[in-house]
């Protein structure tokens, strides 16, 4: 039996991949996640749609992506307060960012809310 409580999973991309802990967590909980209404998002700095698609495909297994009502990159944030020397150097070089910034994609976040609400409605209409 499924559980109607939603799970929304988010992770960030660093050096092309999500954190190992998240990959392990997704693996352990996959069967349970497949029984729940599910949203999957990433924070990533990538500018191109093709790259964002590749990142989503690498981060979340096909079976989870096929099940989820939302699979998108929702923007990024660079927090220099939380970065060590090496991270700062990488971000300056790769992302050309030198100060902290928050660049959330409001349209995508609205779509996440919309998708979650639609899924909820569908479920209560068809219990
Ligand atoms: C050290 C570092 C490496 C990153 N590498 C990538 C990357 O390879 N691809 C990408 O799309 N974004 C990359 N980003 C951007 C992050 O995905 C984005 O800033 C995200 O919001 C960071 O969240 P976090 O600080 O909670 O991990 C990187 C950011 C940092 C700080």
mmCIF file of C-alpha atoms and ligand atoms in Angstrom:
data_model
loop_
_atom_site.group_PDB
_atom_site.id
_atom_site.type_symbol
_atom_site.label_atom_id
_atom_site.label_comp_id
_atom_site.label_asym_id
_atom_site.label_seq_id
_atom_site.Cartn_x
_atom_site.Cartn_y
_atom_site.Cartn_z
ATOM 1 C CA UNK A 1 0.000 0.000 0.000
ATOM 2 C CA UNK A 2 1.190 3.533 -0.731
ATOM 3 C CA UNK A 3 1.499 6.309 1.791
ATOM 4 C CA UNK A 4 0.019 9.657 0.694
ATOM 5 C CA UNK A 5 2.551 11.783 2.543
ATOM 6 C CA UNK A 6 4.844 13.485 0.061
ATOM 7 C CA UNK A 7 8.591 13.249 0.044
ATOM 8 C CA UNK A 8 10.534 16.057 -1.646
ATOM 9 C CA UNK A 9 14.200 15.257 -2.080
ATOM 10 C CA UNK A 10 16.768 17.923 -2.873
ATOM 11 C CA UNK A 11 20.500 17.827 -3.259
ATOM 12 C CA UNK A 12 23.259 20.025 -4.597
ATOM 13 C CA UNK A 13 25.751 19.254 -7.322
ATOM 14 C CA UNK A 14 29.400 19.649 -6.442
ATOM 15 C CA UNK A 15 32.080 18.711 -8.927
ATOM 16 C CA UNK A 16 29.473 17.152 -11.172
ATOM 17 C CA UNK A 17 27.731 14.940 -8.622
ATOM 18 C CA UNK A 18 25.469 14.858 -5.585
ATOM 19 C CA UNK A 19 26.844 13.995 -2.168
ATOM 20 C CA UNK A 20 27.721 10.319 -1.621
ATOM 21 C CA UNK A 21 25.525 10.297 1.500
ATOM 22 C CA UNK A 22 22.532 11.258 -0.621
ATOM 23 C CA UNK A 23 23.210 8.534 -3.182
ATOM 24 C CA UNK A 24 23.409 6.004 -0.332
ATOM 25 C CA UNK A 25 20.203 7.353 1.249
ATOM 26 C CA UNK A 26 18.329 7.176 -2.068
ATOM 27 C CA UNK A 27 19.467 3.585 -2.506
ATOM 28 C CA UNK A 28 18.348 2.529 0.977
ATOM 29 C CA UNK A 29 14.940 4.218 0.693
ATOM 30 C CA UNK A 30 14.163 3.656 -2.991
ATOM 31 C CA UNK A 31 11.367 1.122 -2.474
ATOM 32 C CA UNK A 32 9.646 3.410 0.050
ATOM 33 C CA UNK A 33 10.086 6.483 -2.157
ATOM 34 C CA UNK A 34 8.384 4.649 -5.022
ATOM 35 C CA UNK A 35 5.249 4.305 -2.875
ATOM 36 C CA UNK A 36 5.013 8.010 -2.035
ATOM 37 C CA UNK A 37 4.142 11.124 -4.021
ATOM 38 C CA UNK A 38 7.664 12.266 -4.843
ATOM 39 C CA UNK A 39 9.413 15.463 -5.894
ATOM 40 C CA UNK A 40 13.088 15.528 -6.898
ATOM 41 C CA UNK A 41 15.125 18.680 -7.282
ATOM 42 C CA UNK A 42 18.735 19.745 -7.599
ATOM 43 C CA UNK A 43 20.605 22.934 -6.871
ATOM 44 C CA UNK A 44 23.289 23.358 -9.515
ATOM 45 C CA UNK A 45 25.153 26.172 -11.172
ATOM 46 C CA UNK A 46 24.864 24.921 -14.737
ATOM 47 C CA UNK A 47 23.768 27.426 -17.324
ATOM 48 C CA UNK A 48 22.580 25.047 -20.068
ATOM 49 C CA UNK A 49 19.433 22.925 -20.217
ATOM 50 C CA UNK A 50 21.340 19.956 -21.662
ATOM 51 C CA UNK A 51 23.766 19.992 -18.758
ATOM 52 C CA UNK A 52 20.956 20.308 -16.218
ATOM 53 C CA UNK A 53 19.257 17.290 -17.805
ATOM 54 C CA UNK A 54 22.466 15.270 -17.581
ATOM 55 C CA UNK A 55 22.907 16.235 -13.931
ATOM 56 C CA UNK A 56 19.350 15.157 -13.088
ATOM 57 C CA UNK A 57 19.853 11.853 -14.904
ATOM 58 C CA UNK A 58 23.107 11.193 -13.070
ATOM 59 C CA UNK A 59 21.725 12.181 -9.665
ATOM 60 C CA UNK A 60 18.432 10.285 -9.613
ATOM 61 C CA UNK A 61 17.877 6.794 -10.977
ATOM 62 C CA UNK A 62 15.482 6.374 -13.909
ATOM 63 C CA UNK A 63 12.940 4.482 -11.806
ATOM 64 C CA UNK A 64 12.707 7.400 -9.341
ATOM 65 C CA UNK A 65 12.564 10.041 -12.084
ATOM 66 C CA UNK A 66 9.792 8.145 -13.845
ATOM 67 C CA UNK A 67 7.797 7.976 -10.611
ATOM 68 C CA UNK A 68 8.302 11.583 -9.459
ATOM 69 C CA UNK A 69 5.829 14.378 -10.305
ATOM 70 C CA UNK A 70 8.677 16.921 -10.387
ATOM 71 C CA UNK A 71 12.302 16.526 -11.529
ATOM 72 C CA UNK A 72 14.115 19.824 -12.041
ATOM 73 C CA UNK A 73 17.054 22.044 -11.200
ATOM 74 C CA UNK A 74 15.679 24.942 -9.128
ATOM 75 C CA UNK A 75 18.683 27.265 -9.075
ATOM 76 C CA UNK A 76 21.753 27.637 -6.918
ATOM 77 C CA UNK A 77 23.366 29.450 -4.073
ATOM 78 C CA UNK A 78 27.035 30.216 -3.457
ATOM 79 C CA UNK A 79 27.767 30.697 0.243
ATOM 80 C CA UNK A 80 31.374 31.765 0.668
ATOM 81 C CA UNK A 81 30.969 31.665 4.476
ATOM 82 C CA UNK A 82 30.546 27.891 4.260
ATOM 83 C CA UNK A 83 33.377 27.232 1.771
ATOM 84 C CA UNK A 84 36.922 26.229 2.518
ATOM 85 C CA UNK A 85 39.914 27.578 0.616
ATOM 86 C CA UNK A 86 39.744 24.922 -2.095
ATOM 87 C CA UNK A 87 35.989 25.295 -2.654
ATOM 88 C CA UNK A 88 36.382 29.064 -2.980
ATOM 89 C CA UNK A 89 39.125 28.613 -5.564
ATOM 90 C CA UNK A 90 37.011 26.134 -7.528
ATOM 91 C CA UNK A 91 33.963 28.392 -7.517
ATOM 92 C CA UNK A 92 35.992 31.454 -8.546
ATOM 93 C CA UNK A 93 37.540 29.513 -11.408
ATOM 94 C CA UNK A 94 34.617 27.414 -12.651
ATOM 95 C CA UNK A 95 31.576 29.534 -11.841
ATOM 96 C CA UNK A 96 33.333 32.928 -11.926
ATOM 97 C CA UNK A 97 31.584 33.805 -8.653
ATOM 98 C CA UNK A 98 33.478 35.885 -6.089
ATOM 99 C CA UNK A 99 30.761 36.799 -3.558
ATOM 100 C CA UNK A 100 27.896 34.916 -1.952
ATOM 101 C CA UNK A 101 24.714 34.848 -4.017
ATOM 102 C CA UNK A 102 21.339 33.156 -4.131
ATOM 103 C CA UNK A 103 19.867 32.508 -7.563
ATOM 104 C CA UNK A 104 16.685 30.537 -7.128
ATOM 105 C CA UNK A 105 14.468 29.876 -10.127
ATOM 106 C CA UNK A 106 11.134 31.181 -8.812
ATOM 107 C CA UNK A 107 9.245 29.819 -11.813
ATOM 108 C CA UNK A 108 10.551 26.324 -11.134
ATOM 109 C CA UNK A 109 9.736 26.582 -7.435
ATOM 110 C CA UNK A 110 6.181 27.670 -8.303
ATOM 111 C CA UNK A 111 5.953 24.660 -10.614
ATOM 112 C CA UNK A 112 7.066 22.376 -7.787
ATOM 113 C CA UNK A 113 4.285 23.707 -5.555
ATOM 114 C CA UNK A 114 1.784 23.444 -8.402
ATOM 115 C CA UNK A 115 2.833 19.863 -9.192
ATOM 116 C CA UNK A 116 2.599 18.851 -5.532
ATOM 117 C CA UNK A 117 -0.866 20.379 -5.189
ATOM 118 C CA UNK A 118 -2.113 18.764 -8.383
ATOM 119 C CA UNK A 119 -0.825 15.400 -7.266
ATOM 120 C CA UNK A 120 -2.522 15.859 -3.900
ATOM 121 C CA UNK A 121 -5.836 16.744 -5.543
ATOM 122 C CA UNK A 122 -5.629 13.777 -7.897
ATOM 123 C CA UNK A 123 -5.026 11.496 -4.962
ATOM 124 C CA UNK A 124 -7.914 12.762 -2.847
ATOM 125 C CA UNK A 125 -10.267 12.513 -5.822
ATOM 126 C CA UNK A 126 -9.153 8.917 -6.428
ATOM 127 C CA UNK A 127 -8.474 7.490 -3.019
HETATM 128 C C1 LIG B 1 32.798 23.478 -4.544
HETATM 129 C C2 LIG B 1 31.628 23.620 -5.463
HETATM 130 C C3 LIG B 1 31.565 22.863 -6.623
HETATM 131 C C4 LIG B 1 30.476 22.970 -7.497
HETATM 132 N N1 LIG B 1 30.434 22.212 -8.626
HETATM 133 C C5 LIG B 1 29.363 22.293 -9.444
HETATM 134 C C6 LIG B 1 29.287 21.458 -10.615
HETATM 135 O O1 LIG B 1 30.163 20.655 -10.908
HETATM 136 N N2 LIG B 1 28.208 21.582 -11.412
HETATM 137 C C7 LIG B 1 27.196 22.451 -11.110
HETATM 138 O O2 LIG B 1 26.240 22.522 -11.876
HETATM 139 N N3 LIG B 1 27.226 23.247 -10.015
HETATM 140 C C8 LIG B 1 28.284 23.174 -9.175
HETATM 141 N N4 LIG B 1 28.332 23.967 -8.062
HETATM 142 C C9 LIG B 1 27.220 24.891 -7.771
HETATM 143 C C10 LIG B 1 26.328 24.317 -6.684
HETATM 144 O O3 LIG B 1 25.574 23.236 -7.169
HETATM 145 C C11 LIG B 1 25.359 25.365 -6.131
HETATM 146 O O4 LIG B 1 26.077 26.498 -5.737
HETATM 147 C C12 LIG B 1 24.564 24.821 -4.939
HETATM 148 O O5 LIG B 1 23.537 25.734 -4.624
HETATM 149 C C13 LIG B 1 25.485 24.559 -3.742
HETATM 150 O O6 LIG B 1 24.767 24.080 -2.621
HETATM 151 P P1 LIG B 1 25.568 23.558 -1.348
HETATM 152 O O7 LIG B 1 26.534 24.644 -0.964
HETATM 153 O O8 LIG B 1 24.500 23.329 -0.319
HETATM 154 O O9 LIG B 1 26.285 22.307 -1.749
HETATM 155 C C14 LIG B 1 29.408 23.876 -7.182
HETATM 156 C C15 LIG B 1 29.477 24.643 -6.006
HETATM 157 C C16 LIG B 1 30.554 24.519 -5.151
HETATM 158 C C17 LIG B 1 30.578 25.359 -3.881
#
